[in-house]
PDB file of C-alpha atoms in Angstrom:
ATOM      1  CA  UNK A 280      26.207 129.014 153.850  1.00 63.00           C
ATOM      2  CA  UNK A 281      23.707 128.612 151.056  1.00 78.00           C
ATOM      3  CA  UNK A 282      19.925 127.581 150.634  1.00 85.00           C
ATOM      4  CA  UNK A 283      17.601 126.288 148.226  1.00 87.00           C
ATOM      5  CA  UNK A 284      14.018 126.239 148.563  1.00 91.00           C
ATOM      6  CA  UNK A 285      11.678 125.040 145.975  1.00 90.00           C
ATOM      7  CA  UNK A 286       7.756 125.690 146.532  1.00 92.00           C
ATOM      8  CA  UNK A 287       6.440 124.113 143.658  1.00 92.00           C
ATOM      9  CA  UNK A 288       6.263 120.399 142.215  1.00 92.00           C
ATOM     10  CA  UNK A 289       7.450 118.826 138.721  1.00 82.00           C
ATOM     11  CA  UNK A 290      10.473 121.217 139.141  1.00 86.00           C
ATOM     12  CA  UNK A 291      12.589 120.868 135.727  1.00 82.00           C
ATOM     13  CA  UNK A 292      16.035 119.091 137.770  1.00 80.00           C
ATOM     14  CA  UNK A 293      16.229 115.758 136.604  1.00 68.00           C
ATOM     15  CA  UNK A 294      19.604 115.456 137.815  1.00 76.00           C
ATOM     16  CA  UNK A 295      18.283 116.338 141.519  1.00 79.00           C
ATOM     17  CA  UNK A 296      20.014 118.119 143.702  1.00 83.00           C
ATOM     18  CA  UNK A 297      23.391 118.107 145.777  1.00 80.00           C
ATOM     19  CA  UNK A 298      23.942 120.110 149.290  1.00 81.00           C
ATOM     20  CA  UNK A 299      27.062 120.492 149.895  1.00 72.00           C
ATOM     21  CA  UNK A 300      29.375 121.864 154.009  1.00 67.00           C
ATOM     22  CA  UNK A 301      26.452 124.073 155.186  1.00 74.00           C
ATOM     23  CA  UNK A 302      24.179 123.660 152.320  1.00 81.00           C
ATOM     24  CA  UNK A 303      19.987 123.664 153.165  1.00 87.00           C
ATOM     25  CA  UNK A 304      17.562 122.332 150.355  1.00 90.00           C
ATOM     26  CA  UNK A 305      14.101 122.975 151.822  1.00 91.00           C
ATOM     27  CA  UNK A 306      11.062 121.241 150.071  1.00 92.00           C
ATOM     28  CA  UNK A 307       7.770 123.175 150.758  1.00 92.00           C
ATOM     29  CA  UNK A 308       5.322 121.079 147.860  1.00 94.00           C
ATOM     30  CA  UNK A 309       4.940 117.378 147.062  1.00 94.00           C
ATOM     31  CA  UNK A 310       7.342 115.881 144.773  1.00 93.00           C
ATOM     32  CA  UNK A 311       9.525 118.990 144.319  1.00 92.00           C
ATOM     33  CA  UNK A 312      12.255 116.636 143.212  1.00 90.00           C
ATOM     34  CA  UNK A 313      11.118 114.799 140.262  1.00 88.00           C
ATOM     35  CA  UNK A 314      11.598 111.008 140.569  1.00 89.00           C
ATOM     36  CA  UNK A 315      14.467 111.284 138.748  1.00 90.00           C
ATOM     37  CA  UNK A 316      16.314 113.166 140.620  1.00 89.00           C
ATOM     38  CA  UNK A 317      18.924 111.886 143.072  1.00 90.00           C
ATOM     39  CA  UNK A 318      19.390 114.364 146.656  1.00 88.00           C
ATOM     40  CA  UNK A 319      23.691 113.992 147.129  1.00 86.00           C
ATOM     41  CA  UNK A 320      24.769 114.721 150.138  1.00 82.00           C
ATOM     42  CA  UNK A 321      28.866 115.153 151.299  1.00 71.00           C
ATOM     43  CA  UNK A 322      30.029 112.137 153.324  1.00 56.00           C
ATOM     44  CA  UNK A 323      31.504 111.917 156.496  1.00 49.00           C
ATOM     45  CA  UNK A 324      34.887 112.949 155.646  1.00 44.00           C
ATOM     46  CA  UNK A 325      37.170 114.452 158.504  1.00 39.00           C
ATOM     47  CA  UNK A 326      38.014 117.777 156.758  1.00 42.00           C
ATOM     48  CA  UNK A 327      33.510 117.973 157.803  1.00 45.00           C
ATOM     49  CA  UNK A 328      34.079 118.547 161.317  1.00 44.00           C
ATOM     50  CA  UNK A 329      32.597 121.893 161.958  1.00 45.00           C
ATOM     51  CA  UNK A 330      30.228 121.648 159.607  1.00 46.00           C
ATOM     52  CA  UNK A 331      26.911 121.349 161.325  1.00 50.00           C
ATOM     53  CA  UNK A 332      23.911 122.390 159.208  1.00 66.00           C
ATOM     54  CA  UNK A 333      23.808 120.380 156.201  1.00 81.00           C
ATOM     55  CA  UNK A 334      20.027 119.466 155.580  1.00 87.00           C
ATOM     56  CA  UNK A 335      17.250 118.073 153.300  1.00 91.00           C
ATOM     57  CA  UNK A 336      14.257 119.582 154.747  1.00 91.00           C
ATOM     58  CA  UNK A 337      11.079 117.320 153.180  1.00 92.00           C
ATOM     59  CA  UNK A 338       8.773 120.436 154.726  1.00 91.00           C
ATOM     60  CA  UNK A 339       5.936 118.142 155.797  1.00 92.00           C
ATOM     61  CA  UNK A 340       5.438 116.898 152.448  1.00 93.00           C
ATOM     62  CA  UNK A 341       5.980 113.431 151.064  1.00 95.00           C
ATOM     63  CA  UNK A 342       8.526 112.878 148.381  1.00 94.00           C
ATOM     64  CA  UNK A 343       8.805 110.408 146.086  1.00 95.00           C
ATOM     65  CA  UNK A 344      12.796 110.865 144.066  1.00 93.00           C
ATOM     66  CA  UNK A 345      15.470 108.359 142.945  1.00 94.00           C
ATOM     67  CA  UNK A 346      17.539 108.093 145.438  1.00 95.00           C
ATOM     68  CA  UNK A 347      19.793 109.382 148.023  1.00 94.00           C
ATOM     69  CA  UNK A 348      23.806 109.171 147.437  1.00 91.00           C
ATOM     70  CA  UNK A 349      26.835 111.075 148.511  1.00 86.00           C
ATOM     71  CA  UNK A 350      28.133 114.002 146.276  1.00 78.00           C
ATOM     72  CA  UNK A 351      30.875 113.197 143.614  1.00 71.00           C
ATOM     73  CA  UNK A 352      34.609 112.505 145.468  1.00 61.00           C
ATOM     74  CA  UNK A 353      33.450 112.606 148.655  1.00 63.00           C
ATOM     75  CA  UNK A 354      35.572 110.392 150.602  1.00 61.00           C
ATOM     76  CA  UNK A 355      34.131 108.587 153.744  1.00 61.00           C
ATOM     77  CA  UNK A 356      35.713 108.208 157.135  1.00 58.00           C
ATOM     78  CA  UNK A 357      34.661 104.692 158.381  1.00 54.00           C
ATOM     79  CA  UNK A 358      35.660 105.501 162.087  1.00 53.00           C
ATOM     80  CA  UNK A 359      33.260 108.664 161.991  1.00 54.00           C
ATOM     81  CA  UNK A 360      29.308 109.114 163.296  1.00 51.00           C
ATOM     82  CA  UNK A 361      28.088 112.492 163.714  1.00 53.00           C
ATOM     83  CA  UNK A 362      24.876 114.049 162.890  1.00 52.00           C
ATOM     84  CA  UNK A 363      26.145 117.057 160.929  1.00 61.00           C
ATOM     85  CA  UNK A 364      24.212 116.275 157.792  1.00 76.00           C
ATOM     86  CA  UNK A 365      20.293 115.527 158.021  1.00 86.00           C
ATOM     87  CA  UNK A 366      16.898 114.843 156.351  1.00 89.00           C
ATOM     88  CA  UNK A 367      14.235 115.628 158.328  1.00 88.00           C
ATOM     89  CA  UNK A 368      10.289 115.463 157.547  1.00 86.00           C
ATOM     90  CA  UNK A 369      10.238 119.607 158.159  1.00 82.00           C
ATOM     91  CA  UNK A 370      10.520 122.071 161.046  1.00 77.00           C
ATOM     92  CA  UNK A 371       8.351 122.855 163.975  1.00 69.00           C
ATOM     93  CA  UNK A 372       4.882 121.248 163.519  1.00 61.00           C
ATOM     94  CA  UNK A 373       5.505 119.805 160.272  1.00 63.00           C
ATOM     95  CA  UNK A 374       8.794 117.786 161.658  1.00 63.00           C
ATOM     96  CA  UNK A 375       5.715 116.356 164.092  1.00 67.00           C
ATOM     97  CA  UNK A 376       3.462 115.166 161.574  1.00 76.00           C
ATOM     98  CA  UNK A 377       6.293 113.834 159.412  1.00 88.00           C
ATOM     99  CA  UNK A 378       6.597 112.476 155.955  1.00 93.00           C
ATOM    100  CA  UNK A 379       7.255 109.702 153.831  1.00 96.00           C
ATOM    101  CA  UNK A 380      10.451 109.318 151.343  1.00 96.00           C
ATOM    102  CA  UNK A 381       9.939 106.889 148.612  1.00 97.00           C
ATOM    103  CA  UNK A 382      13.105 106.172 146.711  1.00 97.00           C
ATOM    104  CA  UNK A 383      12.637 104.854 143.057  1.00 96.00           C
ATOM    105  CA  UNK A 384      16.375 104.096 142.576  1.00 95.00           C
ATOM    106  CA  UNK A 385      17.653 103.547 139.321  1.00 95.00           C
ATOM    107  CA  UNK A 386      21.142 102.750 140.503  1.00 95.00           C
ATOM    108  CA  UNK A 387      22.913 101.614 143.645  1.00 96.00           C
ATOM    109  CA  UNK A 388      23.372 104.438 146.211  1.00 95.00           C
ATOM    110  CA  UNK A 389      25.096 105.218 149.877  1.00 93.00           C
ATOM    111  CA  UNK A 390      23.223 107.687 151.784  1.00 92.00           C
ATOM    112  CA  UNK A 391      25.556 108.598 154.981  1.00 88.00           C
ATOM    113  CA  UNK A 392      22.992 111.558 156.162  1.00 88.00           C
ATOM    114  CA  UNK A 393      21.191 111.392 159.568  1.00 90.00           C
ATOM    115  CA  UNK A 394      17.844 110.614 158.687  1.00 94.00           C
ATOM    116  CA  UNK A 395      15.880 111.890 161.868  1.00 91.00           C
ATOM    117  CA  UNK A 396      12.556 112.932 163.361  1.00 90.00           C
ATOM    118  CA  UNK A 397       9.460 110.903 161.762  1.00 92.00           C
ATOM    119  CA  UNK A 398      10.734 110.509 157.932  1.00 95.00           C
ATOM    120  CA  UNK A 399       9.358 106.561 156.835  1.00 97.00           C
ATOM    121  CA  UNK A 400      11.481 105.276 154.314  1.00 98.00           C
ATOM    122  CA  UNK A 401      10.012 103.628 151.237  1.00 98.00           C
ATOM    123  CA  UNK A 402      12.381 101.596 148.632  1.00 98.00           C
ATOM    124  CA  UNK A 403      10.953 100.775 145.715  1.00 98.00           C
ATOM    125  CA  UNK A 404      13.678 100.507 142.922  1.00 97.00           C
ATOM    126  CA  UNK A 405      12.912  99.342 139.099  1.00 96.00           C
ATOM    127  CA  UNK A 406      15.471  96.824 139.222  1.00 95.00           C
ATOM    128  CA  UNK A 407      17.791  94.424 141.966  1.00 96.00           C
ATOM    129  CA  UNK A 408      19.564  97.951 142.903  1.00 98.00           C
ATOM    130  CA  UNK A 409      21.076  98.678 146.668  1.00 98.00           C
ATOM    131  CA  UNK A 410      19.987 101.701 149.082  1.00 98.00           C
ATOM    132  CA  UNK A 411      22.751 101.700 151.682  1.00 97.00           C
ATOM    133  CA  UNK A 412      23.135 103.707 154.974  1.00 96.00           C
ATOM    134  CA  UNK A 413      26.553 104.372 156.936  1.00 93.00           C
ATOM    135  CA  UNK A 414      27.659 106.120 159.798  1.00 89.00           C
ATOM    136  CA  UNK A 415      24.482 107.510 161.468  1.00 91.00           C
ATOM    137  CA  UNK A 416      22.099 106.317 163.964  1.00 92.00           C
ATOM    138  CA  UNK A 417      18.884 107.680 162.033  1.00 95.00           C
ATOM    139  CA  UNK A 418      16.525 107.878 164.956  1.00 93.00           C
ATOM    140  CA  UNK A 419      13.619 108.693 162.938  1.00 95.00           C
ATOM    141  CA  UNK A 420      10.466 107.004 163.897  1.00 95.00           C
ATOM    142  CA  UNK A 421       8.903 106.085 160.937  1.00 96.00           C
ATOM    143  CA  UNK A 422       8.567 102.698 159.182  1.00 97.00           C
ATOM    144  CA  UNK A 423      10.601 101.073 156.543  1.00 98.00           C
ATOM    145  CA  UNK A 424       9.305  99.260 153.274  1.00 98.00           C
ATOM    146  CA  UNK A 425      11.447  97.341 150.786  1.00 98.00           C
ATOM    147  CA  UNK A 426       9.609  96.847 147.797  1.00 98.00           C
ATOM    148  CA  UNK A 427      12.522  95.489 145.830  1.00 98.00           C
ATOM    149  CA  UNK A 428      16.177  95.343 145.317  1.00 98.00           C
ATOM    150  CA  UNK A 429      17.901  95.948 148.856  1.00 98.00           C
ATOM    151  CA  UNK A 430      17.810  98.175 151.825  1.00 98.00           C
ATOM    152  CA  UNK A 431      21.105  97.648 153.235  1.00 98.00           C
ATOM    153  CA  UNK A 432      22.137  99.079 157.018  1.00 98.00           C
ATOM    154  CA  UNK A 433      25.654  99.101 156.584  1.00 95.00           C
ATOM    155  CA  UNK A 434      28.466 100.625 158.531  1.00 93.00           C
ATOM    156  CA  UNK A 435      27.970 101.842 161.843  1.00 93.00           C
ATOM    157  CA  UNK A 436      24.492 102.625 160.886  1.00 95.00           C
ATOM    158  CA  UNK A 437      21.296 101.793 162.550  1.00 96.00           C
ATOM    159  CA  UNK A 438      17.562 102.425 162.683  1.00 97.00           C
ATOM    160  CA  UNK A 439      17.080 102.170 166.816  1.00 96.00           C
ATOM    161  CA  UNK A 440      13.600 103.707 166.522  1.00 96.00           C
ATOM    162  CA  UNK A 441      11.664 102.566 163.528  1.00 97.00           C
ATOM    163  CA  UNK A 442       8.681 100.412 165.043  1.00 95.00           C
ATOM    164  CA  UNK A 443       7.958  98.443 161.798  1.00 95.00           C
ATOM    165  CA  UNK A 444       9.215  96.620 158.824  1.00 96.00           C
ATOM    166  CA  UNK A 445       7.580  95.593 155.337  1.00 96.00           C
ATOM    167  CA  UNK A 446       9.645  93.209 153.127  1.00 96.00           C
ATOM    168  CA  UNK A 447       7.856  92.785 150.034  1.00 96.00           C
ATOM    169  CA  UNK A 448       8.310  89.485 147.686  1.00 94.00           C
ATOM    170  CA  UNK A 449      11.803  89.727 145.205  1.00 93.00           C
ATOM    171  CA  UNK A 450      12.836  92.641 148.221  1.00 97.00           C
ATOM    172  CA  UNK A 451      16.071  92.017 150.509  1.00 96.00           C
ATOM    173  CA  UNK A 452      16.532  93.586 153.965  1.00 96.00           C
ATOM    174  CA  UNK A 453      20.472  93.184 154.872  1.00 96.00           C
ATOM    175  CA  UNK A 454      22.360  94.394 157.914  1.00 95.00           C
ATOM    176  CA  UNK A 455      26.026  94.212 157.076  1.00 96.00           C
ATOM    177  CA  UNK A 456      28.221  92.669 159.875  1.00 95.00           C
ATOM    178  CA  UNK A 457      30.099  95.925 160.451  1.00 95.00           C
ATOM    179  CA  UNK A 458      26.386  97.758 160.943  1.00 96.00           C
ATOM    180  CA  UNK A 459      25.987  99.048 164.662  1.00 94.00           C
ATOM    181  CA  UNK A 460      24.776  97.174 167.394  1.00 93.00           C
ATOM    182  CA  UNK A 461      20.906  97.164 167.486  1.00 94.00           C
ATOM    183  CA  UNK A 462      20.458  98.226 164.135  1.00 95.00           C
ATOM    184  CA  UNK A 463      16.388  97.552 164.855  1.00 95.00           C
ATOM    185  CA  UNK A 464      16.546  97.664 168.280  1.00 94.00           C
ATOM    186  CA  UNK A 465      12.998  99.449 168.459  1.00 94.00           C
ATOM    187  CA  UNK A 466      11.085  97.225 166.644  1.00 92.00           C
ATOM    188  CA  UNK A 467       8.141  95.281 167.297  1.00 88.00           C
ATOM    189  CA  UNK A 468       6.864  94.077 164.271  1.00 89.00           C
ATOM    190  CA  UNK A 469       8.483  92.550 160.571  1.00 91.00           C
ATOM    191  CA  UNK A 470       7.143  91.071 158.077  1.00 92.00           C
ATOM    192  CA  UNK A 471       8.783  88.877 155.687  1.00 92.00           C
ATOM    193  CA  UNK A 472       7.813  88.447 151.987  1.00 93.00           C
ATOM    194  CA  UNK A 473      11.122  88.482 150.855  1.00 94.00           C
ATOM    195  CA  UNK A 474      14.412  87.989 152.509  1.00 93.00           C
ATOM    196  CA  UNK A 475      15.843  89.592 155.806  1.00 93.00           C
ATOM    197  CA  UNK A 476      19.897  89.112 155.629  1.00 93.00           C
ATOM    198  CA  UNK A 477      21.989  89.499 158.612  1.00 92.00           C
ATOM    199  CA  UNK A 478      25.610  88.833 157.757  1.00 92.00           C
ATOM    200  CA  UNK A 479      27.597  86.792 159.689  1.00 90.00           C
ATOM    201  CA  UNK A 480      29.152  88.682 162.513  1.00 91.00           C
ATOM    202  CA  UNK A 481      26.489  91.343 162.705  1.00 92.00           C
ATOM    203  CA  UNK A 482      26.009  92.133 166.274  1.00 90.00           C
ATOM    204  CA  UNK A 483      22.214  92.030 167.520  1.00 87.00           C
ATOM    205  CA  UNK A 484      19.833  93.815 165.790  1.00 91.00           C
ATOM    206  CA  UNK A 485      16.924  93.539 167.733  1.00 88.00           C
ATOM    207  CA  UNK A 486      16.241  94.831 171.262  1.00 80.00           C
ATOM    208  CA  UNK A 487      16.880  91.649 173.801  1.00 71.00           C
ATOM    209  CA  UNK A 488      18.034  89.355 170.785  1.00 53.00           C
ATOM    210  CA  UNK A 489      14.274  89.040 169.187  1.00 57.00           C
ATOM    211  CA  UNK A 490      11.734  90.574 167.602  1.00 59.00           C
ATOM    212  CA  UNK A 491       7.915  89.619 165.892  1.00 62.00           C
ATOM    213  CA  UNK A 492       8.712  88.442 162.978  1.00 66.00           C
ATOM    214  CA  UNK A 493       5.997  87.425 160.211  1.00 67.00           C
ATOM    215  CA  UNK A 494       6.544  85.824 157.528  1.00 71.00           C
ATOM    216  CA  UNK A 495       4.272  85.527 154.564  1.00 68.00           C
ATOM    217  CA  UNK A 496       4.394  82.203 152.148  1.00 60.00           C
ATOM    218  CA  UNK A 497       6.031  83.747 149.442  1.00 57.00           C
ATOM    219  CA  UNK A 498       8.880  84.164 152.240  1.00 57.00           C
ATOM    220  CA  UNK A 499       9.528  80.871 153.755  1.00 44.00           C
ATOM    221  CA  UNK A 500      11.684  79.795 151.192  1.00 39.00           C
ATOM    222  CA  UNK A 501      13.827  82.125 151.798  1.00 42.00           C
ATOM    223  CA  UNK A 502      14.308  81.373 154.936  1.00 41.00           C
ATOM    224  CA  UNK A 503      16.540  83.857 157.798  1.00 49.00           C
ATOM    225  CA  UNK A 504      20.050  83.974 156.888  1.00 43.00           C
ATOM    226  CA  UNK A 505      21.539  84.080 160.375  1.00 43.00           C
ATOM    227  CA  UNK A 506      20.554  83.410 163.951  1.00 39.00           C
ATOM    228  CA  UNK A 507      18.528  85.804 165.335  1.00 45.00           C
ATOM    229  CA  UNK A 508      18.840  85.314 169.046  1.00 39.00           C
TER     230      UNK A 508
END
């Protein structure tokens, strides 16, 4: 087992940081990781099966980094959904108050960590680049905002407790058809600038078929690109 806890921001690791079987990065100051940095995490891969503390810890302080991917070679087990490897806003009190995670993403990334607790999600990429998810039901509680590029929920992933949704103009929201059922299931409240995607196939995402959906000008032309009930 090994840990890693920076206390300071503007740390010199552009290349981020990767947390391997057992691995803990704690971040106790805002912006430890510089934007540049991508946080690599090992996949769900079945030799992973007693490994049980693999964690990001935010420490109650928002980050803003470039995204969040799996470490080199790591192979992922498509049949597999355990919580064994997790970002979380902090511990005790802090994991309470939460934090938000904005992702600046400078390439296309798969994040299969359990993203838990109250962690809000922001993506906000500099060009038409994809932040996926995989194999977790991230019951975090915070919101979601996709500034640009795309937020995909892909396989057997879901976001069952996050309340709200912001999809900002030139920003994609997809659920992939093999995502889990009820990807959104908890939320109330989306609003459309952009494009929400639901493949064909996907099984529901919202709780009872539906959801309040919103949809700004800028987003009517892009219409819904599946049947939502």
């Amino acid at each position: 087992d090994s840990e890693v806890v920076l206390y300071a921001s503007g740390n010199a690791i552009s290349d981020g940081v990767s947390v391997g079987y057992k691995g803990k990065v704690h971040l106790y100051a805002e912006n430890a990781v510089p934007a540049s940095g991508v946080v690599a995490m090992m996949g769900g891969s079945a030799s992973s099966a007693s490994d049980t503390s693999c964690m990001v810890n935010l420490g109650g302080f928002d980050q803003t980094m470039n995204c969040l991917d799996l470490c080199p070679e790591t192979k992922i087990n498509s049949t597999e959904q355990r919580s064994v490897r997790s970002i979380v806003p902090g511990e005790g009190n802090t994991a309470l108050a939460g934090a938000t995670l904005t992702l600046k993403g400078t390439r296309d990334a798969l994040c299969a960590a359990h993203v838990r607790d109250a962690v809000s999600l922001v993506w906000d990429p500099v060009g038409a680049f994809t932040q996926a998810f995989s194999n977790q039901v991230n019951d975090t509680c915070g919101t979601i905002s996709v500034k640009g590029g795309t937020f995909l929920i892909g396989c057997k992933a879901s976001f069952p407790n996050v309340p709200s949704v912001v999809i900002s103009a030139n920003a994609t929201l997809g659920i992939a058809a093999d995502a889990a059922a009820g990807a959104l299931a908890g939320v109330s409240d989306i609003r459309i600038a952009g494009r929400l995607e639901i493949a064909s196939g996907a099984p529901g995402p919202f709780a009872d078929g539906h959801a309040v959906l919103q949809i700004a000008d800028g987003g009517r032309d892009a219409g819904l690109q599946h049947q939502l009930s």
